[in-house]
């Protein structure tokens, strides 16, 4: 389902804070942009400008959409872990000879505390790491990963998600349905409760110029951090980390 005008100058693959900021920036700059949302979040935030909801149908579907709607530029501003749509966007844009930018926050790997974290390649590796780490555990990996972590069994686990997972959870698990962003004070209230102090944090390298509040609190309390590394970036397109730089790139690409 789509709303708003067709034939945009820019297709933004969205669903993130940076995508919302970019949509607002492009709109304010008078550049016609359509933001596409995959529809995985049941109640997404309102976006400036026209939006499209739902998948494209793989590489072929996206390539067909690009041909039919003729955007001149594509910006992939999906989550750093949206590996499937990122690969599809790279292949479809290469086929269509369209300029493509990947707008994604800077990795947290450069943060001072990163060397103290347990870096793993994926959710399955995170589960193996957590088996040897203490409870209570705070999971902040999203609802789509729930099934993999159920292998940990009936441990003292808090699973924080925006939307509840489809899977049933073991009795001792605690489900928190809440949407960020989270302040340092709110993370401290959750993670440093004297009666239930989080000992292990499992999260993903979503990234940003500063570490997330949960990482700041984990460093202060001594909680172990299991950090899931990002998937590889496709080899087509330019990688950008800033909305202002992306606006400059879009203007240059549009000529």
Coordinates of C-alpha atoms in Angstrom, one line a residue:
X1 CA 0.0 0.0 0.0
X2 CA 1.3 3.5 -0.9
X3 CA 0.3 7.0 -0.1
X4 CA 1.2 10.2 -1.8
X5 CA 2.8 11.0 -5.2
X6 CA 4.3 8.5 -7.6
X7 CA 7.5 8.9 -9.6
X8 CA 9.7 10.3 -6.7
X9 CA 13.1 11.7 -7.4
X10 CA 14.4 9.7 -4.4
X11 CA 13.4 6.3 -3.0
X12 CA 14.3 6.0 0.7
X13 CA 14.3 2.5 2.1
X14 CA 13.3 3.4 5.7
X15 CA 12.4 2.2 9.1
X16 CA 15.1 3.9 11.2
X17 CA 15.6 7.2 13.0
X18 CA 18.1 8.3 10.3
X19 CA 15.5 7.5 7.6
X20 CA 12.9 9.7 9.3
X21 CA 15.5 12.5 9.6
X22 CA 16.4 12.1 5.9
X23 CA 12.7 12.2 4.8
X24 CA 12.2 15.4 6.7
X25 CA 15.4 16.9 5.3
X26 CA 14.6 16.0 1.7
X27 CA 11.1 17.4 2.1
X28 CA 12.3 20.6 3.6
X29 CA 14.8 20.9 0.7
X30 CA 12.0 20.5 -1.9
X31 CA 13.2 17.2 -3.1
X32 CA 10.5 14.6 -4.0
X33 CA 11.1 11.5 -1.9
X34 CA 9.1 8.4 -1.2
X35 CA 9.9 6.4 2.0
X36 CA 9.3 2.6 1.8
X37 CA 8.7 0.7 5.0
X38 CA 8.9 -3.1 5.2
X39 CA 5.9 -3.3 7.6
X40 CA 7.6 -5.3 10.3
X41 CA 6.8 -2.8 13.0
X42 CA 3.1 -2.9 13.6
X43 CA 2.6 0.8 14.5
X44 CA 5.4 2.8 12.8
X45 CA 6.0 6.4 13.6
X46 CA 4.4 9.0 11.3
X47 CA 6.7 10.1 8.5
X48 CA 7.0 13.3 6.5
X49 CA 6.2 13.0 2.9
X50 CA 4.6 10.0 1.0
X51 CA 5.2 6.5 2.2
X52 CA 4.9 3.0 0.9
X53 CA 4.3 -0.1 3.1
X54 CA 5.2 -3.7 2.4
X55 CA 8.0 -5.6 0.7
X56 CA 8.9 -5.5 -3.0
X57 CA 9.1 -9.2 -3.7
X58 CA 12.8 -9.8 -3.8
X59 CA 15.3 -8.4 -6.3
X60 CA 13.0 -8.9 -9.3
X61 CA 10.2 -7.1 -7.6
X62 CA 12.4 -4.2 -6.6
X63 CA 13.9 -4.0 -10.0
X64 CA 10.4 -3.9 -11.5
X65 CA 9.3 -1.2 -9.1
X66 CA 12.4 0.9 -10.0
X67 CA 11.6 0.5 -13.7
X68 CA 7.9 1.4 -13.3
X69 CA 8.3 4.4 -10.8
X70 CA 11.6 5.7 -12.1
X71 CA 13.3 7.3 -9.1
X72 CA 16.7 8.9 -10.0
X73 CA 18.4 8.0 -6.7
X74 CA 18.0 5.3 -4.0
X75 CA 19.0 5.7 -0.3
X76 CA 19.1 2.6 1.7
X77 CA 18.5 3.9 5.3
X78 CA 17.2 0.6 6.7
X79 CA 18.7 -0.9 10.0
X80 CA 22.3 -1.8 9.9
X81 CA 21.2 -5.5 10.2
X82 CA 18.7 -5.4 7.3
X83 CA 21.0 -7.6 5.2
X84 CA 18.4 -9.0 2.8
X85 CA 16.9 -5.7 1.6
X86 CA 20.4 -4.2 1.5
X87 CA 21.6 -7.0 -0.8
X88 CA 18.4 -6.7 -2.9
X89 CA 18.8 -2.9 -3.2
X90 CA 22.5 -3.2 -4.3
X91 CA 21.6 -5.8 -7.0
X92 CA 18.5 -4.0 -8.3
X93 CA 20.3 -0.6 -8.4
X94 CA 23.3 -2.0 -10.1
X95 CA 21.0 -3.6 -12.7
X96 CA 19.2 -0.3 -13.2
X97 CA 22.4 1.7 -13.1
X98 CA 20.9 3.9 -10.4
X99 CA 23.0 5.7 -7.8
X100 CA 22.7 4.0 -4.4
X101 CA 23.8 5.3 -0.9
X102 CA 23.8 3.2 2.3
X103 CA 22.9 5.6 5.2
X104 CA 23.8 3.9 8.4
X105 CA 25.2 5.0 11.8
X106 CA 28.9 4.6 12.5
X107 CA 29.7 1.3 14.1
X108 CA 30.2 1.1 17.8
X109 CA 33.4 -0.9 17.2
X110 CA 35.4 2.4 17.6
X111 CA 34.0 3.1 21.1
X112 CA 36.5 2.9 23.9
X113 CA 34.7 0.1 25.7
X114 CA 34.3 -2.0 22.5
X115 CA 37.4 -4.1 23.3
X116 CA 35.8 -5.3 26.5
X117 CA 32.7 -6.7 24.7
X118 CA 32.3 -10.2 23.5
X119 CA 31.9 -9.8 19.8
X120 CA 29.9 -12.5 17.9
X121 CA 28.9 -13.0 14.3
X122 CA 25.2 -13.7 14.7
X123 CA 22.4 -14.7 17.1
X124 CA 23.4 -18.4 17.2
X125 CA 26.9 -17.3 18.3
X126 CA 25.3 -15.0 20.9
X127 CA 23.3 -17.8 22.3
X128 CA 26.4 -19.9 22.7
X129 CA 28.2 -17.0 24.5
X130 CA 25.3 -16.4 26.9
X131 CA 25.3 -20.0 28.0
X132 CA 28.5 -19.3 29.9
X133 CA 27.5 -15.9 31.3
X134 CA 25.5 -15.1 34.4
X135 CA 21.8 -14.1 34.8
X136 CA 19.9 -11.8 34.8
X137 CA 20.2 -11.3 31.1
X138 CA 18.8 -8.4 29.1
X139 CA 18.0 -9.2 25.4
X140 CA 17.7 -6.2 23.1
X141 CA 17.9 -8.0 19.8
X142 CA 14.4 -7.6 18.4
X143 CA 11.4 -9.9 18.3
X144 CA 12.4 -11.6 15.0
X145 CA 15.3 -13.2 16.8
X146 CA 13.2 -14.6 19.7
X147 CA 13.1 -18.2 18.4
X148 CA 16.9 -18.6 18.5
X149 CA 17.2 -17.4 22.1
X150 CA 14.5 -19.8 23.3
X151 CA 17.4 -22.3 23.2
X152 CA 18.6 -20.7 26.4
X153 CA 15.6 -22.2 28.2
X154 CA 13.9 -21.0 31.4
X155 CA 16.6 -18.6 32.6
X156 CA 16.2 -15.1 34.2
X157 CA 15.9 -13.2 30.9
X158 CA 14.3 -9.8 30.1
X159 CA 13.3 -9.6 26.5
X160 CA 12.8 -6.0 25.4
X161 CA 11.0 -5.5 22.1
X162 CA 8.7 -2.9 20.4
X163 CA 6.1 -5.5 19.4
X164 CA 5.5 -8.8 21.2
X165 CA 7.0 -11.9 19.5
X166 CA 4.8 -14.6 18.1
X167 CA 6.5 -17.3 20.2
X168 CA 5.5 -18.1 23.7
X169 CA 8.2 -17.4 26.3
X170 CA 9.4 -19.6 29.2
X171 CA 7.9 -18.8 32.6
X172 CA 10.9 -16.9 34.0
X173 CA 11.3 -14.7 31.0
X174 CA 10.1 -11.1 31.3
X175 CA 8.7 -9.4 28.2
X176 CA 9.0 -5.6 28.0
X177 CA 7.0 -4.0 25.1
X178 CA 8.4 -0.6 24.8
X179 CA 9.8 1.7 22.1
X180 CA 12.9 3.8 22.5
X181 CA 14.9 5.9 22.5
X182 CA 15.9 5.2 26.1
X183 CA 17.6 7.7 28.4
X184 CA 20.5 6.8 30.7
X185 CA 18.2 7.3 33.7
X186 CA 15.6 4.8 32.4
X187 CA 18.3 2.3 31.4
X188 CA 19.8 2.6 34.9
X189 CA 16.4 2.0 36.5
X190 CA 16.0 -1.2 34.5
X191 CA 19.6 -2.5 34.6
X192 CA 20.9 -1.4 38.0
X193 CA 17.9 -2.3 40.1
X194 CA 19.5 -3.6 43.4
X195 CA 17.0 -6.5 43.5
X196 CA 17.5 -7.4 39.8
X197 CA 20.8 -6.1 38.5
X198 CA 21.4 -7.1 34.9
X199 CA 24.6 -9.2 34.6
X200 CA 24.6 -9.8 30.9
X201 CA 23.5 -7.5 28.1
X202 CA 22.9 -8.9 24.6
X203 CA 22.6 -6.4 21.8
X204 CA 23.5 -5.6 18.2
X205 CA 25.9 -3.1 16.7
X206 CA 23.2 -0.6 15.7
X207 CA 25.8 2.1 16.0
X208 CA 26.0 5.8 16.4
X209 CA 28.4 8.6 17.2
X210 CA 27.9 7.8 20.9
X211 CA 27.2 4.5 22.7
X212 CA 23.6 3.8 23.5
X213 CA 22.6 4.5 27.1
X214 CA 22.4 0.7 27.9
X215 CA 26.1 0.4 27.0
X216 CA 27.0 3.3 29.2
X217 CA 25.1 1.7 32.1
X218 CA 26.6 -1.7 31.4
X219 CA 30.1 -0.2 31.6
X220 CA 29.3 1.5 34.9
X221 CA 27.7 -1.6 36.5
X222 CA 30.2 -4.2 35.1
X223 CA 27.6 -6.1 33.1
X224 CA 29.0 -8.3 30.4
X225 CA 28.1 -7.2 26.9
X226 CA 27.6 -9.7 24.0
X227 CA 27.7 -7.6 20.9
X228 CA 26.5 -9.0 17.5
X229 CA 28.6 -7.6 14.7
X230 CA 27.0 -6.2 11.5
X231 CA 26.6 -8.2 8.4
X232 CA 28.9 -7.3 5.4
X233 CA 27.9 -4.2 3.4
X234 CA 27.1 -5.0 -0.3
X235 CA 29.8 -4.0 -2.8
X236 CA 27.6 -1.6 -4.8
X237 CA 26.9 2.0 -3.7
X238 CA 28.5 4.6 -1.3
X239 CA 28.3 4.3 2.5
X240 CA 27.3 7.5 4.4
X241 CA 26.8 8.1 8.1
X242 CA 25.3 11.6 8.2
X243 CA 22.0 13.0 6.9
X244 CA 23.6 16.3 5.9
X245 CA 26.2 14.4 3.8
X246 CA 23.4 12.3 2.3
X247 CA 21.5 15.4 1.3
X248 CA 24.7 16.8 -0.4
X249 CA 25.1 13.4 -2.2
X250 CA 21.5 13.3 -3.3
X251 CA 21.8 16.8 -4.8
X252 CA 25.0 15.9 -6.6
X253 CA 23.4 12.7 -7.9
X254 CA 20.3 14.5 -9.1
X255 CA 22.5 17.1 -10.9

